[in-house]
XYZ file of N, CA and C in Angstrom:
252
model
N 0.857 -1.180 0.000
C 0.000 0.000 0.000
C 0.898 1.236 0.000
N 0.402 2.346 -0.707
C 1.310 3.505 -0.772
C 0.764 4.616 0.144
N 1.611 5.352 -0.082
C 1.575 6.818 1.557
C 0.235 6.740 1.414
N -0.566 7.340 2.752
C -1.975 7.828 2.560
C -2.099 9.026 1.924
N -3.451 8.887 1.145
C -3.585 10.072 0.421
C -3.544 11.317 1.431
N -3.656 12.673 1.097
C -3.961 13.981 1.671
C -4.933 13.841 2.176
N -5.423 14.714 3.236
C -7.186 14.607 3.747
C -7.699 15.378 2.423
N -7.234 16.426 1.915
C -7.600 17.402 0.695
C -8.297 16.623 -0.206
N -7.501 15.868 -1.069
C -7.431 14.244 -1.543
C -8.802 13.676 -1.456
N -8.857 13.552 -0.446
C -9.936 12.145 0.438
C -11.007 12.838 0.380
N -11.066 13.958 0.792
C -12.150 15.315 0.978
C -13.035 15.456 -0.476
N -11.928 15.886 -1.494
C -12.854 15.601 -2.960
C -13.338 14.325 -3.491
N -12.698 13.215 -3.048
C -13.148 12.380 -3.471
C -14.714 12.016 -2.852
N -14.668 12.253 -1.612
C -16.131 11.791 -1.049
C -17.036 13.168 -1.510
N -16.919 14.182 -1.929
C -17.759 15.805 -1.967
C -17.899 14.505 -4.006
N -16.729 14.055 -4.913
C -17.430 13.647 -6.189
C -18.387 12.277 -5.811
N -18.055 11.351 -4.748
C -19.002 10.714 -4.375
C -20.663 11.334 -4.274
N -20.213 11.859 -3.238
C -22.049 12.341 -2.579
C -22.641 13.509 -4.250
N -21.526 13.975 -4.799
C -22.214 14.714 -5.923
C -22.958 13.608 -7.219
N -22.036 12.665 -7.282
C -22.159 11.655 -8.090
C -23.697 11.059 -7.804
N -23.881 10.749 -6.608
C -24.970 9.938 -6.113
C -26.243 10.918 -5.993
N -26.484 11.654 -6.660
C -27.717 13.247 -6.561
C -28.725 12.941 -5.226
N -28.245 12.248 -4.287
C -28.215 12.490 -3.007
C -28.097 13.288 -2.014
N -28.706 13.711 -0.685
C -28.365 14.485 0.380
C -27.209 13.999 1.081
N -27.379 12.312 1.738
C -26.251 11.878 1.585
C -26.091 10.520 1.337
N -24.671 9.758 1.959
C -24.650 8.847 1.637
C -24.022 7.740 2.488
N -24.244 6.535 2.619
C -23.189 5.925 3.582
C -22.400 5.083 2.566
N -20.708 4.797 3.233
C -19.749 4.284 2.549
C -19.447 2.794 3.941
N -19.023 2.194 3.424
C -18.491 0.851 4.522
C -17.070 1.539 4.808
N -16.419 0.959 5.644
C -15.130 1.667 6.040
C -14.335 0.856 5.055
N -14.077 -0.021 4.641
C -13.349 -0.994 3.799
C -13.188 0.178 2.192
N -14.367 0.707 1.231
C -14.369 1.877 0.930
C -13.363 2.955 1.423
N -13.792 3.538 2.604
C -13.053 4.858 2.973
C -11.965 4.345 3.140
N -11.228 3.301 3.170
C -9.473 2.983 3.338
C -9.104 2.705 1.907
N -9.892 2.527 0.832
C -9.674 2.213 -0.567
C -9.171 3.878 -0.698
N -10.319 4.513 -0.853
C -10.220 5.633 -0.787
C -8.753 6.847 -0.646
N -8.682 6.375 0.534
C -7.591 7.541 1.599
C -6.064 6.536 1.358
N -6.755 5.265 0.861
C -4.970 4.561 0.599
C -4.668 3.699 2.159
N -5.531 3.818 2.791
C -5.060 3.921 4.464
C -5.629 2.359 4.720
N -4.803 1.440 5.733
C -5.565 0.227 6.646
C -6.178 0.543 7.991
N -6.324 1.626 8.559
C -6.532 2.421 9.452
C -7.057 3.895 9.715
N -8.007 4.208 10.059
C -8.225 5.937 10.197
C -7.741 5.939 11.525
N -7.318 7.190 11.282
C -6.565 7.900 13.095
C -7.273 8.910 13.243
N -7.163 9.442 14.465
C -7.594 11.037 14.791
C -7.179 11.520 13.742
N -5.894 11.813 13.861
C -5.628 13.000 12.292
C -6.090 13.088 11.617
N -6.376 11.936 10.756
C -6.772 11.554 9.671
C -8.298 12.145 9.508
N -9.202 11.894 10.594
C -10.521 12.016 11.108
C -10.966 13.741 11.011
N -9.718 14.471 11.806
C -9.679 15.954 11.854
C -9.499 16.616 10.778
N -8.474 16.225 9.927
C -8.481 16.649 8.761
C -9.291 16.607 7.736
N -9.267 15.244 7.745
C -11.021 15.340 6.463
C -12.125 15.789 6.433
N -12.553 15.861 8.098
C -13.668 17.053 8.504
C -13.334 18.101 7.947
N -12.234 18.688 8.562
C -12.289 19.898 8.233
C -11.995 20.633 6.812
N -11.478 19.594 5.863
C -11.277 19.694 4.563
C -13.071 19.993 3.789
N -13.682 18.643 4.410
C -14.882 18.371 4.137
C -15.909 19.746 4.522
N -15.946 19.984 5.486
C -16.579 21.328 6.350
C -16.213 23.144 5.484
N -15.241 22.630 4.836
C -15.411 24.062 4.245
C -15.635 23.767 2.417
N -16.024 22.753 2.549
C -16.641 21.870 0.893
C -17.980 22.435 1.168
N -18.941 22.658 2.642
C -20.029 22.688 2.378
C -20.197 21.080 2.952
N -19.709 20.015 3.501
C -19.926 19.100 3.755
C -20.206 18.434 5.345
N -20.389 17.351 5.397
C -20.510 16.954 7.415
C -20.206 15.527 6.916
N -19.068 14.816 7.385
C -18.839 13.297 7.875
C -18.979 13.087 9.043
N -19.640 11.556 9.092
C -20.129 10.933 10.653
C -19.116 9.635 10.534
N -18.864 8.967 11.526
C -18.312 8.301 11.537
C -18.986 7.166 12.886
N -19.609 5.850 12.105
C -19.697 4.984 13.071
C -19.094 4.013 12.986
N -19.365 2.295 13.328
C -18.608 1.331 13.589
C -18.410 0.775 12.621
N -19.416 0.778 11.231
C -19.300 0.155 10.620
C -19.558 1.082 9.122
N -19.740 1.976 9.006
C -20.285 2.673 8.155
C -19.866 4.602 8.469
N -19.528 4.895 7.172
C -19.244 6.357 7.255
C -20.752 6.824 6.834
N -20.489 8.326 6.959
C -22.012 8.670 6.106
C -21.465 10.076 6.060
N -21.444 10.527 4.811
C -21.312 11.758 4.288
C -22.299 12.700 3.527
N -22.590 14.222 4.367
C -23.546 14.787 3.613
C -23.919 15.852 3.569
N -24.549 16.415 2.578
C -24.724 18.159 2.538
C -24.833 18.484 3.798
N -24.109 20.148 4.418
C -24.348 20.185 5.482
C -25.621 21.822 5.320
N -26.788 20.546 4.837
C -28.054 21.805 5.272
C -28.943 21.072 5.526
N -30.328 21.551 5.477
C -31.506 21.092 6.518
C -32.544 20.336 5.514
N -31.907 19.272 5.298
C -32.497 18.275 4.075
C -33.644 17.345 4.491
N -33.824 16.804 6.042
C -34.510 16.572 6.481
C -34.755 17.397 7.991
N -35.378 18.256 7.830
C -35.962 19.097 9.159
C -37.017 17.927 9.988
N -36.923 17.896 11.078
C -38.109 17.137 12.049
C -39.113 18.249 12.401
N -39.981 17.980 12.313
C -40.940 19.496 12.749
C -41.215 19.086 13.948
N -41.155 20.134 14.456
C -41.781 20.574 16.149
C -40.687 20.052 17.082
N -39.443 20.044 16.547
C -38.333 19.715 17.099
C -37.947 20.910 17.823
N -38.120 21.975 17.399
C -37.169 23.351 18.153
C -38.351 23.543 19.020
N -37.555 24.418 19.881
C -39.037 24.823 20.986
C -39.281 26.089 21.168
């Protein structure tokens, strides 16, 4: 496996993902996001950076156990009568 990509890198690739998919958003398996980033492992760094690469795309990554999920960061599904 070669160096990990940039978060920069990783950042466009998931912003041509979620554009690709004319989706709000999307979930990826983590096996994906290490194809992706080049990586056998995400670290903090790794985690901080792509947010924040991602976050000024206009974007929001979540990160759970088994599944990423990347997605516009606006109000695509509002819950009503949620605010008080």
């Amino acid at each position: 496996m070669s160096q990990p990509k940039e978060s920069a890198l990783v950042a466009q690739a998931l912003q041509s993902i979620l554009e690709k998919s004319g989706q709000n958003c999307v979930t990826l398996p983590w096996v994906d996001v290490y194809a992706i980033a080049d990586r056998k492992h995400w670290t903090d760094k790794a985690h901080e950076e792509t947010r924040y690469e991602l976050h000024d795309r206009g974007i929001t990554i979540g990160y759970g156990k088994h599944f990423v999920i990347v997605a516009k960061d606006e109000d695509f599904a509002p819950l009503k009568g949620a605010a008080a």
